[in-house]
């Protein structure tokens, strides 16, 4: 399956109509190792206006296709989810690594995270892990 077929399947599975703009957003996100902010997407996406892009990102997040992570400047960045996510239920409990030099946010989803056991009485809704430091590219400079 090539990317486009995969994305069309993904949109269908989440009851989203297939549009060029939606496919283009998915294409841009899959090609990046790091999470991407809306302004960065705007720069490269071409013929899609800001409101449309905003709506696409919101719909994708709600449907469990992408997740939001904040960088060190407090800007929202978006990255594709694993297939465990679905509507209103995200399971992106991987480490987000914030590079202090290039300001990129990396989804380190190949790492196993330790299970978190909360004290009695706490009801968990969302869990997030984040780390700050230098990414391999910046550390080797
Ligand atoms: Zn997710
Ligand atoms: Zn870096
Ligand atoms: Zn992530």
Coordinates of N, CA and C and ligand atoms in Angstrom, one line a residue:
X1 N 0.8 -1.2 0.0 CA 0.0 0.0 0.0 C 0.9 1.2 0.0
X2 N 0.6 2.2 -0.9 CA 1.4 3.4 -0.8 C 0.8 4.4 0.2
X3 N 1.4 5.5 0.4 CA 0.9 6.4 1.4 C -0.5 6.9 1.1
X4 N -0.7 7.2 -0.1 CA -2.0 7.8 -0.4 C -3.1 6.8 -0.2
X5 N -2.9 5.6 -0.6 CA -4.0 4.6 -0.3 C -4.2 4.4 1.2
X6 N -3.1 4.4 1.9 CA -3.1 4.3 3.3 C -3.9 5.4 3.9
X7 N -3.7 6.6 3.5 CA -4.3 7.8 4.0 C -5.8 7.8 3.7
X8 N -6.1 7.4 2.5 CA -7.6 7.3 2.1 C -8.3 6.3 3.0
X9 N -7.7 5.3 3.2 CA -8.2 4.2 4.1 C -8.4 4.8 5.5
X10 N -7.4 5.6 6.0 CA -7.4 6.2 7.3 C -8.6 7.2 7.4
X11 N -8.8 8.0 6.4 CA -9.9 9.0 6.4 C -11.2 8.2 6.4
X12 N -11.3 7.2 5.6 CA -12.6 6.5 5.6 C -12.9 5.8 6.9
X13 N -11.9 5.2 7.5 CA -12.0 4.6 8.8 C -12.5 5.6 9.9
X14 N -12.1 6.8 9.7 CA -12.5 7.8 10.7 C -13.7 8.7 10.2
X15 N -14.4 8.2 9.2 CA -15.6 8.9 8.7 C -15.3 10.3 8.3
X16 N -14.2 10.5 7.6 CA -13.9 11.8 7.1 C -13.8 11.7 5.6
X17 N -14.4 12.7 4.9 CA -14.4 12.7 3.5 C -13.0 12.9 3.0
X18 N -12.7 12.3 1.8 CA -11.4 12.4 1.2 C -11.3 13.7 0.5
X19 N -10.4 14.6 1.0 CA -10.2 15.9 0.2 C -8.7 16.0 0.0
X20 N -8.4 16.7 -1.1 CA -7.0 16.9 -1.4 C -6.2 17.5 -0.2
X21 N -6.9 18.5 0.4 CA -6.2 19.2 1.5 C -5.9 18.3 2.7
X22 N -6.9 17.4 3.0 CA -6.7 16.5 4.1 C -5.5 15.5 3.8
X23 N -5.5 15.0 2.5 CA -4.5 14.1 2.1 C -3.1 14.8 2.2
X24 N -3.1 16.1 1.8 CA -1.9 16.8 1.8 C -1.3 17.0 3.2
X25 N -2.2 17.2 4.2 CA -1.7 17.4 5.6 C -1.1 16.1 6.1
X26 N -1.8 15.0 5.8 CA -1.3 13.7 6.2 C 0.1 13.4 5.6
X27 N 0.2 13.7 4.3 CA 1.4 13.5 3.6 C 2.6 14.3 4.2
X28 N 2.3 15.5 4.6 CA 3.3 16.4 5.2 C 3.7 15.9 6.5
X29 N 2.8 15.4 7.3 CA 3.1 15.0 8.7 C 3.8 13.6 8.7
X30 N 3.5 12.8 7.7 CA 4.2 11.5 7.7 C 5.6 11.6 7.3
X31 N 5.9 12.6 6.5 CA 7.3 12.7 6.0 C 8.2 13.3 7.1
X32 N 7.7 13.8 8.2 CA 8.5 14.4 9.2 C 8.8 13.6 10.4
X33 N 10.0 13.6 10.9 CA 10.4 12.9 12.1 C 9.9 13.6 13.3
X34 N 9.7 14.9 13.1 CA 9.3 15.8 14.3 C 7.9 16.2 14.1
X35 N 7.3 16.7 15.2 CA 6.0 17.3 15.2 C 6.1 18.6 14.5
X36 N 5.0 19.0 13.9 CA 5.0 20.2 13.0 C 3.9 21.2 13.5
X37 N 4.3 22.5 13.6 CA 3.3 23.5 14.0 C 2.4 23.9 12.8
X38 N 1.3 24.5 13.1 CA 0.4 25.0 12.1 C 1.1 26.0 11.2
X39 N 1.8 27.0 11.7 CA 2.6 28.0 10.8 C 3.6 27.3 9.9
X40 N 4.2 26.2 10.4 CA 5.2 25.5 9.5 C 4.4 24.8 8.4
X41 N 3.3 24.2 8.8 CA 2.5 23.5 7.7 C 2.0 24.5 6.7
X42 N 1.5 25.7 7.2 CA 1.0 26.7 6.3 C 2.1 27.1 5.2
X43 N 3.3 27.1 5.6 CA 4.4 27.5 4.7 C 4.6 26.6 3.6
X44 N 4.4 25.3 3.8 CA 4.7 24.3 2.8 C 3.5 23.7 2.1
X45 N 2.3 23.9 2.7 CA 1.1 23.2 2.2 C 0.6 23.8 0.9
X46 N 0.9 25.1 0.6 CA 0.5 25.6 -0.6 C -0.9 26.1 -0.6
X47 N -1.8 25.6 -1.5 CA -3.1 26.2 -1.7 C -4.2 25.8 -0.7
X48 N -3.9 25.9 0.6 CA -4.9 25.6 1.6 C -4.9 26.8 2.5
X49 N -6.1 27.4 2.7 CA -6.1 28.6 3.6 C -6.0 28.2 5.0
X50 N -5.8 29.2 5.8 CA -5.5 29.0 7.3 C -6.7 28.4 8.0
X51 N -7.9 28.9 7.7 CA -9.1 28.3 8.4 C -9.3 26.9 8.1
X52 N -9.1 26.5 6.8 CA -9.3 25.1 6.4 C -8.3 24.3 7.1
X53 N -7.0 24.7 7.1 CA -6.0 24.0 7.8 C -6.3 23.8 9.3
X54 N -6.7 24.8 9.9 CA -7.1 24.8 11.3 C -8.2 23.7 11.5
X55 N -9.2 23.8 10.7 CA -10.3 22.8 10.8 C -9.8 21.4 10.6
X56 N -9.0 21.2 9.6 CA -8.4 19.8 9.4 C -7.7 19.3 10.6
X57 N -6.8 20.2 11.1 CA -6.0 19.7 12.3 C -6.9 19.4 13.5
X58 N -8.0 20.2 13.7 CA -8.9 20.0 14.8 C -9.7 18.7 14.6
X59 N -10.1 18.5 13.4 CA -10.9 17.2 13.1 C -10.0 16.0 13.2
X60 N -8.8 16.1 12.8 CA -7.8 15.0 12.9 C -7.5 14.7 14.3
X61 N -7.4 15.7 15.1 CA -7.1 15.5 16.5 C -8.3 14.8 17.2
X62 N -9.4 15.3 16.9 CA -10.6 14.8 17.5 C -10.8 13.3 17.2
X63 N -10.5 13.0 15.9 CA -10.7 11.6 15.4 C -9.6 10.6 15.8
X64 N -8.6 11.1 16.4 CA -7.5 10.2 16.8 C -6.5 9.9 15.7
X65 N -6.4 10.9 14.8 CA -5.4 10.6 13.7 C -4.1 11.3 14.0
X66 N -4.2 12.5 14.6 CA -2.9 13.2 15.0 C -3.1 13.6 16.5
X67 N -1.9 13.9 17.1 CA -2.0 14.4 18.5 C -1.2 15.7 18.5
X68 N -1.5 16.5 19.5 CA -0.9 17.8 19.7 C 0.1 17.7 20.8
X69 N 1.2 18.4 20.6 CA 2.2 18.4 21.6 C 2.8 19.9 21.6
X70 N 3.1 20.4 22.8 CA 3.6 21.8 22.8 C 5.1 21.8 22.8
X71 N 5.6 22.8 22.0 CA 7.1 22.9 22.0 C 7.5 23.9 23.1
X72 N 8.8 24.1 23.2 CA 9.3 25.0 24.3 C 8.8 26.4 24.3
X73 N 8.3 26.8 23.1 CA 7.8 28.2 23.0 C 6.3 28.2 23.3
X74 N 5.7 27.0 23.6 CA 4.3 27.0 23.9 C 3.4 26.9 22.7
X75 N 4.1 26.7 21.5 CA 3.4 26.5 20.2 C 2.9 25.1 20.1
X76 N 1.6 24.9 19.6 CA 1.1 23.6 19.4 C 1.8 23.0 18.2
X77 N 2.2 21.7 18.3 CA 2.8 21.0 17.1 C 2.0 19.7 17.0
X78 N 1.9 19.2 15.8 CA 1.1 18.0 15.5 C 1.9 16.9 15.0
X79 N 1.6 15.7 15.4 CA 2.2 14.5 14.9 C 1.2 13.4 14.7
X80 N 1.5 12.5 13.7 CA 0.6 11.4 13.5 C 0.5 10.5 14.7
X81 N -0.6 9.9 14.9 CA -0.8 9.0 16.0 C -0.5 7.6 15.6
X82 N -0.3 6.7 16.6 CA -0.2 5.3 16.3 C -1.7 4.8 16.1
X83 N -1.8 3.6 15.6 CA -3.2 3.1 15.3 C -4.0 2.8 16.5
X84 N -3.4 3.0 17.7 CA -4.2 2.7 18.9 C -5.2 3.8 19.2
X85 N -5.0 5.0 18.6 CA -5.9 6.1 18.9 C -7.2 6.0 18.1
X86 N -8.2 6.4 18.8 CA -9.5 6.6 18.0 C -10.2 7.8 18.5
X87 N -11.5 7.9 18.0 CA -12.2 9.1 18.3 C -12.3 9.3 19.9
X88 N -11.9 10.5 20.3 CA -11.9 10.9 21.7 C -11.0 10.1 22.6
X89 N -10.3 9.2 22.1 CA -9.4 8.4 22.9 C -8.0 8.4 22.3
X90 N -7.1 9.1 22.9 CA -5.7 9.1 22.4 C -4.9 8.3 23.4
X91 N -4.0 7.5 22.8 CA -3.0 6.8 23.6 C -1.6 7.1 23.2
X92 N -1.3 8.3 23.2 CA 0.1 8.7 22.8 C 1.0 8.9 24.0
X93 N 1.1 7.8 24.7 CA 1.8 7.9 26.0 C 3.3 7.6 25.7
X94 N 3.8 8.2 24.7 CA 5.3 8.1 24.5 C 6.0 9.4 24.9
X95 N 7.3 9.3 24.9 CA 8.1 10.4 25.4 C 8.2 11.5 24.3
X96 N 7.9 12.7 24.6 CA 8.1 13.8 23.7 C 9.4 14.6 24.1
X97 N 10.3 14.6 23.1 CA 11.6 15.2 23.4 C 11.7 16.5 22.8
X98 N 11.9 17.6 23.6 CA 12.0 18.9 23.1 C 13.5 19.3 23.0
X99 N 13.9 19.6 21.8 CA 15.3 20.1 21.6 C 15.4 21.6 21.9
X100 N 16.3 21.9 22.8 CA 16.5 23.3 23.2 C 17.2 24.1 22.1
X101 N 17.8 23.5 21.2 CA 18.6 24.2 20.2 C 17.7 24.4 18.9
X102 N 17.2 23.4 18.3 CA 16.4 23.5 17.1 C 14.9 23.7 17.4
X103 N 14.5 23.5 18.6 CA 13.2 23.7 19.1 C 12.2 22.6 18.5
X104 N 12.8 21.6 17.9 CA 11.9 20.6 17.3 C 11.4 19.7 18.5
X105 N 10.2 19.1 18.2 CA 9.7 18.1 19.2 C 9.7 16.8 18.5
X106 N 10.3 15.8 19.1 CA 10.4 14.4 18.6 C 9.4 13.5 19.3
X107 N 8.7 12.7 18.6 CA 7.9 11.7 19.2 C 8.8 10.4 19.3
X108 N 9.2 10.1 20.5 CA 10.0 8.9 20.7 C 9.1 7.7 21.1
X109 N 8.4 7.2 20.1 CA 7.4 6.2 20.4 C 7.9 4.8 20.3
X110 N 9.2 4.7 20.0 CA 9.7 3.3 20.0 C 10.2 2.9 21.4
X111 N 10.2 3.9 22.3 CA 10.6 3.5 23.7 C 9.5 3.0 24.5
X112 N 9.8 2.0 25.4 CA 8.8 1.5 26.3 C 8.8 2.5 27.5
X113 N 7.6 2.9 27.9 CA 7.5 3.7 29.1 C 7.1 2.9 30.2
X114 N 7.6 3.2 31.4 CA 7.2 2.4 32.6 C 5.7 2.6 32.9
X115 N 5.1 1.6 33.4 CA 3.7 1.7 33.8 C 3.6 2.7 35.0
X116 N 2.6 3.5 34.9 CA 2.4 4.5 36.0 C 1.2 4.0 36.9
X117 N 1.5 3.8 38.1 CA 0.5 3.4 39.0 C 0.2 4.6 40.0
X118 N -1.0 5.1 39.9 CA -1.3 6.3 40.7 C -1.8 5.9 42.1
X119 N -1.6 6.7 43.1 CA -2.1 6.4 44.4 C -3.7 6.3 44.4
X120 N -4.2 5.6 45.3 CA -5.7 5.3 45.3 C -6.4 6.6 45.3
X121 N -7.5 6.6 44.5 CA -8.4 7.8 44.5 C -8.2 8.7 43.3
X122 N -7.0 8.6 42.7 CA -6.8 9.4 41.5 C -7.3 8.7 40.2
X123 N -8.0 9.5 39.4 CA -8.5 8.9 38.2 C -7.8 9.5 37.0
X124 N -7.1 8.7 36.3 CA -6.2 9.2 35.2 C -7.0 9.5 33.9
X125 N -6.8 10.6 33.3 CA -7.4 10.9 32.1 C -6.4 11.0 30.9
X126 N -5.3 11.6 31.2 CA -4.3 11.8 30.2 C -2.9 11.7 30.8
X127 N -2.0 11.1 30.1 CA -0.7 10.9 30.6 C 0.2 11.5 29.6
X128 N 1.2 12.3 30.0 CA 2.2 12.7 29.0 C 3.6 12.8 29.6
X129 N 4.5 12.4 28.7 CA 5.9 12.4 29.2 C 6.7 13.4 28.3
X130 N 7.5 14.2 28.9 CA 8.3 15.1 28.1 C 9.7 15.2 28.6
X131 N 10.6 15.4 27.7 CA 12.0 15.6 28.1 C 12.6 16.8 27.3
X132 N 13.6 17.4 27.9 CA 14.2 18.5 27.2 C 15.7 18.3 27.1
X133 N 16.3 18.7 26.0 CA 17.7 18.5 25.9 C 18.1 18.8 24.4
X134 N 19.2 18.1 24.0 CA 19.6 18.2 22.6 C 19.3 17.0 21.8
X135 N 18.8 17.2 20.6 CA 18.5 16.1 19.7 C 19.9 15.6 19.1
X136 N 19.9 14.4 18.5 CA 21.2 13.9 18.0 C 21.9 14.9 17.0
X137 N 21.1 15.6 16.1 CA 21.6 16.5 15.2 C 22.3 17.7 15.9
X138 N 21.7 18.2 16.9 CA 22.2 19.4 17.6 C 23.4 19.0 18.5
X139 N 23.3 17.8 19.1 CA 24.3 17.4 20.0 C 25.6 17.2 19.3
X140 N 25.6 16.8 18.0 CA 26.8 16.5 17.3 C 27.5 17.7 16.7
X141 N 26.9 18.9 16.9 CA 27.5 20.1 16.3 C 28.8 20.5 17.0
Ligands
LIG1 ZN1 -3.3 9.9 19.4
LIG2 ZN1 17.9 19.8 17.8
LIG3 ZN1 4.0 12.2 19.9

